[in-house]
């Protein structure tokens, strides 16, 4: 057999193996578009790592296009997997096999370090959804759009689930990928979102490498940038734990920068086609990051024009082609549901964004990005990198720097200047503008690190020792950013207890399930139980007599607000059909006082004290306490906090003592400068009032094995420290 045929046969066997694995193992499904992209990019003028970095974006771009075409033709969306498999087989037979692989030791080790920092250290903590705060509805928004696409079997949905405003016209790029994952291996939407999030953390350092390499054509700089990306604070900013589509788009931005730059430099039509595909996918996922890329694309052309004193025909054609075609592709592919262009007209002084559209917020986010959170050394690298780029003549690095400066200008424009700039001034607020620099910052920090290391090597007797010391200093931001990552991931609202509860609900004959309209685990019931009739209620006044099953999660989610339904107000009035770790199922048609034994077992207290600083004790803080919030978790785990907050002023502590006691002590403090005013009741009996912050004590007999419900009702928010039982026998 000729060698070329043997190689193509090997390609085919590998393609078939990946096709089978992607169909049977959900966490390997993305290998199929990744491998298809790799086959398509294999002949390009770039190193192997860059090819591995670019290929997932190409494959995902193809998935997005295929899903839109199928929706246009009213063909079932699960057919996308078959089409992708056919394309992969065809590409494996048509594309020349790769005969050589780069074996640069420094690059391989550097990328392994970057992937370790970005992916491996996070493996024990990955959750979706993470940080489901009441003001961060984004994750559930995108989950329900994906679920509705699955139900209607088209991207062009006609129903707005949960009454979400704008969900029908929202670009369906991200949801195309989620639905592709869900359809391929019959997993639920939440798991598909988790898989996409995990792979994005793999893609980001690879994408940073590819973008930096194409801009600087220096492997060392590219490796440094890839290593710094997963320890850059902005990737851990709270928005990126709910804006999962924008998180993915950071990677797509990096690949768009890579391919766009190559298409201008290499004069290859194939590069231009690939770059247009990625840029179109960027827009189909979300327009904000697309706008950031278009800034880079325009600045690159303008800087080349200024430098060479004449219009660069090739660069101008590439810029106009990608801008025009990507815009047209969006409007053609999304035409049945596309956003009206006037949606992005200028907006300033929007009252709902007053907390972010101010200079104090800007000062804080700049401090977090470049100084605090262990970022000081990266901030130094950033300044050095900016100065180095501005000093040299290369247009593409200058375009990256100019893009960052332009985005920061847009932030100040939103707050101070109010100059109407088409599309850009339509971005919601200064926060959503500022985070657009997220993927670009590590690129500049990488060049800064390279310059510092080269300077040290040239002027030090023992350069390796000093360079190793610089790398050891990077352990500081590694700790800080991963402390935040752990805090966000531990604020997740779906865990084993929820899954068990949803399983219980799935077995009930009742189809109607009532859920508080609050963004904790409740709305995710509709994702895990799509066959059930989920009805959302605002408060207990909407409960109808003898109708439905009520789900309440009182585990302490929220921010300024907490779940509006207090389960203890219903306890004893309706049957507790199921209880699991402060997740409650009430049968509203049964007015008995029944509750399962698991409730008493859960609240059993085998010690004399309940401490806010001990997360195991949070089980007894049964309602009203803000617990599952990343700031609280971070404070308790990493900052030595000993308090939790009761935002609404109403907190309930439930416990079953393991022995008799005679006194109860409670330590609380005011949430501000105002005096404290808390009424204390035990099992509906008023026993006293707390008028001063500090430790308050009252005589009250507690009997072993009995359930006690302590209600602390204040006029305003307060901080809880501990409850102590005294006089035990």
XYZ file of C-alpha atoms in Angstrom:
729
model
C 0.000 0.000 0.000
C 1.450 3.418 -0.944
C 2.511 5.484 2.055
C 0.051 8.289 1.332
C -2.865 5.816 1.213
C -1.687 4.200 4.424
C -1.588 7.597 6.137
C -5.057 8.510 4.889
C -6.338 5.143 6.089
C -4.922 5.950 9.526
C -6.644 9.333 9.357
C -9.933 7.606 8.567
C -9.577 5.122 11.441
C -8.848 7.985 13.844
C -11.855 9.911 12.518
C -14.147 6.886 13.039
C -12.857 6.392 16.582
C -13.504 10.051 17.433
C -16.968 9.863 15.867
C -17.864 6.860 18.043
C -16.393 8.358 21.210
C -18.168 11.673 20.636
C -21.486 9.836 20.327
C -21.111 7.644 23.396
C -19.185 9.797 25.906
C -20.757 13.235 26.560
C -17.520 14.755 27.834
C -15.766 13.799 24.589
C -18.432 15.052 22.164
C -16.515 18.260 21.462
C -13.601 16.209 20.155
C -15.588 15.764 16.927
C -15.744 19.469 15.913
C -12.221 19.893 17.331
C -10.840 17.144 15.071
C -12.776 18.419 12.046
C -11.283 21.864 12.611
C -7.822 20.342 12.981
C -8.146 18.538 9.654
C -9.189 21.780 7.947
C -6.370 23.855 9.441
C -3.652 21.199 9.148
C -2.104 22.675 6.002
C -1.855 26.240 7.319
C 1.365 28.132 7.999
C 1.350 27.931 11.795
C 2.947 25.752 14.456
C 1.231 22.662 15.858
C 0.084 24.281 19.103
C -1.565 27.100 17.168
C -3.308 24.552 14.965
C -4.586 22.730 18.063
C -5.745 26.087 19.425
C -7.516 27.280 16.283
C -9.206 24.007 15.318
C -11.897 23.928 18.073
C -13.092 27.390 17.046
C -13.344 26.296 13.415
C -15.280 23.188 14.387
C -17.622 25.112 16.686
C -18.151 27.741 13.986
C -19.195 24.966 11.596
C -21.581 23.561 14.236
C -23.208 26.986 14.620
C -23.612 27.412 10.853
C -25.001 23.872 10.407
C -27.537 24.346 13.207
C -28.775 27.569 11.608
C -29.045 26.004 8.161
C -30.996 23.041 9.559
C -33.374 25.451 11.283
C -33.834 27.380 8.029
C -34.667 24.143 6.188
C -36.901 22.816 9.007
C -34.698 19.731 9.331
C -34.409 18.044 12.715
C -31.486 19.472 14.713
C -30.089 16.080 15.834
C -29.118 15.584 12.181
C -26.251 18.028 12.831
C -24.197 15.229 14.393
C -24.545 13.076 11.273
C -23.533 15.979 9.035
C -20.512 16.719 11.208
C -19.500 13.057 11.143
C -19.777 12.973 7.333
C -17.702 16.160 7.016
C -15.052 14.688 9.326
C -14.815 11.481 7.325
C -14.616 13.447 4.086
C -11.938 15.755 5.454
C -9.896 12.812 6.737
C -9.827 11.367 3.205
C -9.221 14.628 1.345
C -6.765 16.449 3.595
C -3.106 15.552 3.395
C -1.960 13.857 6.615
C 0.321 15.730 8.974
C 3.830 14.400 8.542
C 5.649 16.416 11.202
C 4.844 17.731 14.662
C 6.679 20.525 16.456
C 8.700 19.257 19.397
C 9.943 22.515 20.863
C 10.511 21.593 24.500
C 9.977 25.076 25.938
C 6.654 25.473 24.116
C 5.343 22.051 25.108
C 6.280 22.486 28.786
C 4.861 26.024 28.833
C 1.532 24.967 27.332
C 1.320 22.050 29.781
C 1.804 24.526 32.655
C -0.865 26.813 31.192
C -3.348 23.933 30.834
C -2.576 22.755 34.364
C -3.325 26.223 35.758
C -6.406 26.689 33.597
C -7.983 23.239 33.715
C -6.414 20.606 35.963
C -6.465 22.634 39.201
C -10.168 23.394 38.619
C -11.323 19.833 37.953
C -12.505 19.120 41.517
C -14.603 22.289 41.615
C -16.379 22.614 38.251
C -20.102 23.280 38.651
C -22.931 24.578 36.455
C -24.680 26.638 37.341
C -22.300 28.540 39.592
C -23.196 31.777 41.372
C -26.977 31.806 40.704
C -27.539 35.140 42.437
C -30.911 36.812 42.118
C -29.464 39.585 39.960
C -27.539 37.160 37.754
C -30.246 35.458 35.740
C -28.003 34.893 32.731
C -27.209 31.203 33.223
C -30.859 30.202 33.641
C -31.816 32.509 30.746
C -29.496 30.660 28.372
C -30.462 27.271 29.784
C -34.147 27.931 29.070
C -33.422 29.236 25.569
C -31.493 26.023 24.878
C -34.298 23.916 26.362
C -36.899 25.686 24.246
C -34.770 25.047 21.141
C -34.730 21.361 22.044
C -38.510 21.350 22.511
C -39.309 23.202 19.283
C -36.453 21.498 17.383
C -35.388 24.773 15.802
C -33.192 27.740 16.698
C -36.024 30.042 15.664
C -38.171 29.547 18.748
C -41.614 31.109 19.018
C -42.226 30.762 22.764
C -40.514 32.845 25.458
C -40.044 30.496 28.434
C -40.523 32.082 31.875
C -41.513 35.243 30.032
C -37.843 36.194 29.590
C -37.657 39.500 27.733
C -35.590 39.281 24.547
C -34.991 35.536 24.714
C -36.490 34.857 21.270
C -34.295 37.389 19.451
C -31.135 36.588 21.410
C -28.353 35.342 19.065
C -28.390 31.540 19.078
C -24.684 30.786 18.537
C -23.924 29.568 22.070
C -27.225 27.712 22.282
C -26.467 25.944 18.989
C -23.433 24.326 20.618
C -25.291 23.478 23.851
C -28.148 21.891 21.902
C -25.672 20.009 19.698
C -24.083 18.540 22.846
C -27.449 17.717 24.413
C -28.791 16.055 21.268
C -25.674 14.021 20.506
C -25.590 12.042 23.749
C -29.074 12.776 25.172
C -27.842 14.747 28.177
C -29.701 17.620 29.820
C -28.997 21.258 29.059
C -27.244 21.939 32.387
C -24.703 19.173 31.790
C -24.128 20.400 28.240
C -23.412 23.889 29.605
C -20.977 22.395 32.111
C -19.113 20.513 29.361
C -18.880 23.694 27.296
C -17.548 25.601 30.310
C -14.909 22.947 31.090
C -13.658 22.908 27.502
C -13.595 26.704 27.399
C -11.065 26.671 30.235
C -8.963 24.353 28.033
C -9.427 26.573 24.994
C -8.527 29.916 26.629
C -4.767 29.354 27.204
C -4.519 27.705 23.781
C -6.335 30.633 22.189
C -4.113 33.105 24.025
C -1.063 31.298 22.665
C -2.407 31.362 19.088
C -3.378 35.038 19.201
C -0.071 36.110 20.773
C 1.970 34.011 18.347
C 0.204 35.494 15.319
C 0.638 39.042 16.634
C 4.284 38.792 17.800
C 5.549 35.711 15.909
C 7.513 34.796 19.023
C 6.907 31.484 20.769
C 8.303 32.582 24.122
C 5.961 35.561 24.293
C 3.062 33.308 23.256
C 3.909 30.763 25.973
C 4.206 33.459 28.654
C 0.836 34.927 27.657
C -0.770 31.462 27.725
C 0.585 30.857 31.243
C -0.611 34.241 32.495
C -4.129 33.960 31.026
C -5.501 31.478 33.619
C -4.143 33.568 36.510
C -5.442 36.897 35.194
C -8.090 38.267 37.566
C -10.634 39.314 34.947
C -11.263 35.716 33.891
C -12.518 35.197 37.464
C -14.737 38.249 37.579
C -18.222 37.272 38.710
C -19.868 37.934 35.332
C -17.898 35.101 33.755
C -19.584 32.565 36.036
C -23.009 33.344 34.638
C -22.276 34.880 31.220
C -21.083 31.514 29.926
C -21.660 32.512 26.307
C -19.419 35.573 26.672
C -16.847 33.404 28.463
C -16.746 31.158 25.361
C -16.588 34.239 23.152
C -13.316 35.350 24.781
C -11.761 32.257 23.211
C -13.437 32.945 19.873
C -12.091 36.524 20.029
C -8.544 35.212 20.472
C -8.858 32.893 17.481
C -10.445 35.668 15.415
C -7.393 37.846 16.200
C -5.083 34.990 15.217
C -6.709 34.156 11.877
C -7.447 37.770 10.913
C -3.800 38.710 11.503
C -2.577 35.716 9.501
C -5.009 36.433 6.662
C -3.506 39.925 6.249
C 0.095 38.725 6.489
C -0.068 35.489 4.480
C -2.218 36.561 1.510
C -3.992 33.187 1.610
C -7.676 32.994 0.640
C -8.099 30.030 2.960
C -6.991 32.100 5.948
C -9.495 34.802 5.037
C -12.340 32.278 4.712
C -11.500 30.702 8.066
C -11.236 34.111 9.760
C -14.636 35.156 8.380
C -16.166 31.917 9.681
C -14.803 32.536 13.192
C -15.741 36.226 13.190
C -19.284 35.358 12.072
C -19.528 32.798 14.891
C -18.272 35.491 17.275
C -21.208 37.706 16.304
C -23.712 34.838 16.399
C -22.693 34.084 19.995
C -22.872 37.686 21.245
C -22.271 41.128 19.683
C -20.259 42.734 22.512
C -17.069 40.711 22.087
C -17.574 40.969 18.323
C -17.491 44.761 18.660
C -14.220 44.493 20.606
C -12.749 42.403 17.798
C -13.902 44.862 15.125
C -12.039 47.566 17.046
C -8.859 45.499 16.780
C -9.466 44.780 13.103
C -9.966 48.459 12.248
C -7.055 49.709 14.364
C -4.704 47.212 12.704
C -5.561 48.611 9.257
C -5.349 52.243 10.395
C -1.987 51.735 12.117
C -0.610 50.085 8.963
C -1.886 53.058 6.948
C -0.239 55.582 9.299
C 3.025 53.650 9.386
C 3.412 53.111 5.637
C 1.764 56.363 4.481
C -0.404 54.553 1.970
C -3.521 52.437 1.872
C -2.805 48.731 2.308
C -5.000 47.103 -0.321
C -4.788 43.589 1.080
C -5.473 44.661 4.678
C -8.337 46.913 3.628
C -9.972 44.172 1.540
C -9.691 41.659 4.392
C -11.126 44.140 6.895
C -14.070 45.150 4.697
C -14.736 41.544 3.684
C -14.881 40.169 7.229
C -16.945 43.107 8.551
C -19.451 42.966 5.704
C -19.781 39.183 5.374
C -19.992 38.502 9.133
C -22.705 41.148 9.470
C -24.612 39.719 6.501
C -24.225 36.156 7.791
C -25.756 37.199 11.100
C -28.724 38.843 9.424
C -29.246 35.996 6.950
C -28.808 33.105 9.385
C -30.747 34.751 12.216
C -33.232 36.609 10.022
C -36.406 34.986 11.459
C -35.458 36.143 14.981
C -32.699 38.750 14.498
C -32.278 41.777 16.731
C -33.282 45.133 15.330
C -30.194 47.215 14.689
C -31.604 50.134 16.687
C -31.368 47.956 19.797
C -27.792 49.190 20.052
C -28.326 52.922 19.970
C -26.539 55.082 22.533
C -27.607 54.906 26.177
C -26.213 56.874 29.108
C -27.163 57.567 32.732
C -29.347 54.465 32.971
C -30.615 54.393 36.591
C -30.454 50.605 36.962
C -26.695 50.673 36.245
C -25.828 53.546 38.589
C -23.780 51.219 40.826
C -21.434 50.454 37.923
C -21.542 53.639 35.859
C -19.440 55.654 38.283
C -15.752 56.450 38.811
C -15.610 54.674 42.179
C -16.474 51.380 40.483
C -13.863 52.034 37.767
C -11.219 52.690 40.398
C -12.103 49.437 42.139
C -12.051 47.248 39.034
C -8.742 48.732 37.819
C -7.259 48.060 41.253
C -8.485 44.444 41.175
C -7.238 43.933 37.619
C -3.708 45.205 38.083
C -2.861 45.497 41.801
C -4.919 43.558 44.326
C -5.946 39.885 44.180
C -2.281 38.979 43.726
C -2.162 40.835 40.392
C 0.601 43.323 41.208
C 3.310 41.402 39.352
C 0.992 40.948 36.358
C 0.220 44.662 36.561
C 3.951 45.406 36.303
C 4.206 43.072 33.316
C 1.240 44.891 31.750
C 2.868 48.320 32.087
C 6.190 47.027 30.726
C 4.369 45.330 27.844
C 2.418 48.482 26.984
C 5.575 50.581 26.951
C 7.438 48.010 24.842
C 4.659 47.823 22.257
C 4.249 51.580 22.020
C 8.007 51.955 21.506
C 8.153 49.519 18.579
C 6.659 49.790 15.113
C 4.781 46.504 14.654
C 1.139 47.311 13.752
C -0.612 44.258 15.235
C 0.739 44.584 18.806
C -0.092 48.280 18.614
C -3.619 47.358 17.514
C -4.049 45.168 20.623
C -2.869 48.013 22.881
C -5.063 50.537 21.068
C -8.061 48.232 21.443
C -7.523 48.027 25.213
C -7.164 51.814 25.464
C -10.249 52.332 23.307
C -12.348 50.035 25.499
C -11.190 51.892 28.614
C -12.088 55.161 26.871
C -15.568 53.725 26.223
C -15.910 53.091 29.955
C -15.178 56.742 30.740
C -17.373 57.812 27.848
C -20.280 55.895 29.374
C -19.741 57.704 32.688
C -18.434 61.171 31.790
C -18.345 62.240 28.146
C -21.534 60.714 26.695
C -20.299 60.881 23.096
C -22.717 58.769 21.026
C -20.663 56.122 19.204
C -22.737 53.772 17.024
C -23.149 50.307 18.561
C -20.442 50.820 21.201
C -22.474 53.363 23.171
C -25.349 50.890 23.144
C -23.506 48.422 25.400
C -25.481 48.273 28.625
C -23.072 49.720 31.164
C -19.425 50.443 31.952
C -18.992 47.019 33.558
C -20.029 45.140 30.427
C -17.685 47.367 28.415
C -14.702 46.953 30.718
C -14.758 43.140 30.797
C -14.196 43.156 27.026
C -10.475 43.694 27.701
C -10.357 40.288 29.472
C -8.782 38.221 26.636
C -6.429 41.014 25.506
C -4.814 41.819 28.862
C -2.770 38.559 29.164
C -1.345 39.134 25.670
C 0.237 42.403 26.800
C 1.232 40.914 30.165
C 2.998 38.125 28.270
C 5.187 40.528 26.303
C 5.932 42.370 29.542
C 7.009 39.145 31.240
C 9.181 38.278 28.243
C 10.901 41.688 28.328
C 11.511 41.454 32.085
C 12.939 37.920 31.839
C 15.192 38.834 28.912
C 16.409 41.933 30.747
C 17.233 39.854 33.828
C 19.009 37.166 31.804
C 21.227 39.746 30.105
C 22.264 41.521 33.310
C 22.472 38.837 36.006
C 25.245 36.420 36.892
C 22.717 33.712 37.734
C 19.822 34.509 35.391
C 18.100 31.135 35.787
C 17.754 31.634 39.540
C 16.174 35.050 39.044
C 13.856 33.859 36.259
C 12.764 30.891 38.407
C 12.094 33.383 41.210
C 9.857 35.381 38.845
C 7.886 32.217 38.078
C 7.605 31.436 41.795
C 6.141 34.912 42.333
C 3.344 33.871 39.973
C 2.160 31.455 42.658
C 0.697 34.488 44.447
C -1.909 35.245 41.753
C -2.420 31.483 41.294
C -3.602 31.278 44.905
C -5.768 34.401 44.750
C -7.640 33.604 41.540
C -8.221 29.982 42.505
C -9.511 31.073 45.909
C -12.148 33.066 44.033
C -12.789 30.201 41.649
C -13.425 27.833 44.568
C -15.731 30.409 46.142
C -17.779 30.868 42.982
C -18.004 27.166 42.223
C -19.053 26.421 45.821
C -21.895 28.892 45.423
C -23.479 26.521 42.895
C -27.180 25.853 43.324
C -27.356 22.385 41.765
C -25.756 19.529 43.685
C -26.560 15.931 44.590
C -29.334 17.014 46.970
C -31.058 18.903 44.144
C -30.691 15.987 41.750
C -32.254 13.648 44.338
C -35.084 16.145 44.896
C -35.743 16.491 41.164
C -35.787 12.703 40.931
C -38.436 12.622 43.673
C -40.489 15.249 41.826
C -40.247 13.297 38.579
C -41.937 10.339 40.260
C -44.939 12.332 41.481
C -48.178 12.102 39.535
C -48.797 15.826 39.980
C -47.655 17.783 36.932
C -47.969 21.265 38.449
C -45.007 22.406 40.521
C -44.960 25.836 42.131
C -41.579 27.519 42.488
C -40.687 30.951 43.927
C -39.609 33.337 41.185
C -36.135 33.659 42.628
C -32.934 32.616 40.940
C -31.671 29.862 43.199
C -32.079 26.182 42.319
C -35.839 26.535 41.779
C -35.921 27.607 38.112
C -33.518 24.779 37.246
C -36.296 22.322 38.050
C -37.727 23.160 34.634
C -34.405 22.202 33.024
C -34.202 18.855 34.807
C -37.959 18.186 34.639
C -39.022 19.501 31.220
C -42.112 17.273 31.271
C -43.530 19.015 34.347
C -45.696 22.136 34.408
C -43.554 24.663 36.282
C -45.430 27.702 37.647
C -43.536 30.607 39.189
C -44.953 32.598 42.094
C -43.708 35.835 43.648
C -44.825 35.261 47.239
C -47.072 33.199 49.494
C -50.174 35.252 48.600
C -50.161 33.546 45.195
C -50.534 30.108 46.745
C -53.937 28.679 45.893
C -55.712 26.330 48.211
C -55.357 22.618 47.620
C -53.428 23.014 44.396
C -50.016 21.749 43.352
C -46.643 20.870 44.801
C -44.450 23.661 46.213
C -40.629 23.622 45.928
C -38.554 25.847 48.232
C -34.776 26.029 48.502
C -33.845 27.772 51.774
C -30.099 27.095 51.693
C -29.113 30.754 51.657
C -28.869 31.982 48.062
C -29.229 35.603 46.999
C -27.464 38.937 47.484
C -29.470 41.986 48.526
C -32.555 39.790 48.484
C -33.287 36.250 49.598
C -35.978 33.718 48.669
C -39.356 35.387 49.335
C -40.946 32.181 50.695
C -40.088 31.203 54.265
C -40.733 27.431 54.564
C -41.326 27.735 58.297
C -44.400 29.883 57.642
C -45.869 26.853 55.843
C -44.496 24.235 58.229
C -47.373 22.626 60.116
C -49.959 24.027 57.677
C -49.085 21.738 54.778
C -47.554 18.296 54.592
C -43.793 18.267 54.052
C -43.755 15.543 51.414
C -39.981 15.610 51.059
C -37.039 17.235 52.807
C -33.381 17.150 51.807
C -30.779 19.516 53.252
C -33.072 22.580 53.495
C -34.772 21.782 50.197
C -38.485 21.463 50.861
C -41.384 19.884 48.976
C -44.826 20.844 50.325
C -48.029 19.119 49.244
C -50.525 21.981 49.158
C -53.481 19.599 48.957
C -52.599 17.985 52.297
C -53.053 20.164 55.402
C -51.512 17.694 57.814
C -48.521 18.584 60.004
C -46.557 15.584 58.750
C -42.861 15.881 58.024
C -40.288 13.157 57.272
C -37.851 11.882 59.908
C -34.988 13.077 57.729
C -35.812 16.638 58.834
C -35.113 15.883 62.509
C -31.998 13.923 61.615
C -30.680 16.791 59.498
C -31.118 19.365 62.270
C -29.671 17.167 65.034
C -27.107 19.244 66.961
C -24.376 17.239 68.687
C -22.508 20.215 70.136
C -23.207 23.354 72.165
C -22.595 26.019 69.541
C -23.658 27.014 66.026
C -20.962 29.115 64.356
C -21.357 31.294 61.257
C -17.683 30.664 60.472
C -18.217 26.885 60.248
C -19.818 25.992 56.919
C -21.021 22.641 58.305
C -23.167 24.636 60.764
C -24.948 26.440 57.939
C -27.470 23.584 57.880
C -28.991 25.025 61.073
C -29.287 28.499 59.546
C -32.462 27.353 57.894
C -33.849 30.502 56.304
C -32.987 34.149 55.698
C -29.200 33.910 56.000
C -27.044 34.836 53.007
C -24.742 31.798 52.814
C -24.269 30.501 49.260
C -22.712 33.666 47.900
C -19.103 33.766 46.608
C -18.184 36.816 48.701
C -19.444 35.119 51.879
C -17.759 31.802 51.035
C -14.520 33.581 50.141
C -14.644 35.550 53.384
C -15.251 32.448 55.510
C -12.733 30.196 53.738
C -9.886 32.580 52.968
C -10.282 35.823 54.932
C -11.144 34.655 58.435
C -14.686 36.018 58.514
C -16.851 34.909 61.430
C -20.176 36.388 60.301
C -22.941 35.783 57.805
C -25.560 38.349 56.774
C -29.340 38.347 57.195
C -30.282 40.774 54.358
C -34.029 41.001 55.003
C -33.731 41.091 58.792
C -35.607 37.774 59.126
C -33.543 34.717 60.027
C -34.576 31.277 61.213
C -32.348 28.848 63.122
C -33.575 25.251 63.418
C -31.969 22.537 65.532
C -32.649 19.406 67.579
C -30.437 19.359 70.700
C -28.811 16.089 71.730
C -29.166 16.959 75.423
C -31.083 19.320 77.748
C -30.088 22.968 78.142
C -31.271 25.885 80.274
C -30.006 28.982 78.442
C -29.515 30.292 74.909
C -26.965 32.912 73.845
C -26.986 34.683 70.474
C -24.300 37.006 69.106
C -25.398 39.458 66.421
C -24.353 42.894 65.199
C -26.034 45.710 63.325
C -25.660 45.780 59.549
C -24.775 49.480 59.694
C -24.510 52.407 62.096
C -28.132 52.208 63.142
C -29.200 50.564 66.399
C -30.211 46.935 66.363
C -33.808 45.863 66.988
C -34.506 42.117 66.811
C -37.461 40.195 68.231
C -36.657 36.621 69.259
C -39.230 33.825 69.224
C -38.801 30.113 69.881
C -41.465 27.800 68.472
C -43.761 30.828 68.009
C -43.280 31.952 71.636
C -41.841 35.451 72.066
C -38.947 35.247 74.531
C -37.167 38.577 74.267
C -35.689 41.411 72.255
C -32.136 42.191 71.193
C -31.457 45.925 71.367
C -27.650 46.036 71.330
C -25.101 44.351 69.124
C -22.994 41.711 70.836
C -23.751 38.632 72.880
C -27.333 38.338 74.140
C -28.479 35.626 76.538
C -31.856 34.397 77.793
C -33.064 31.582 80.034
C -35.064 29.007 78.149
C -35.393 25.251 78.809
C -34.468 23.043 75.833
C -35.320 19.352 75.815
C -33.264 16.661 74.160
C -34.631 15.394 70.820
C -37.202 18.161 70.315
C -37.243 20.441 67.251
C -36.669 24.118 68.071
C -37.284 26.934 65.620
C -35.701 30.253 66.615
C -36.900 33.245 64.627
C -34.865 36.451 64.678
C -36.947 39.266 63.180
C -35.212 42.629 62.819
C -36.148 45.977 61.325
C -33.126 45.844 59.010
C -30.242 43.623 58.015
C -27.834 42.323 60.631
C -24.806 40.059 60.968
C -25.034 36.724 62.780
C -21.929 35.348 64.520
C -22.991 32.412 66.679
C -25.597 30.783 68.883
C -24.499 29.065 72.108
C -26.469 26.610 74.252
C -25.581 26.665 77.936
C -26.398 24.696 81.075
C -26.251 21.383 79.244
C -26.917 18.123 81.078
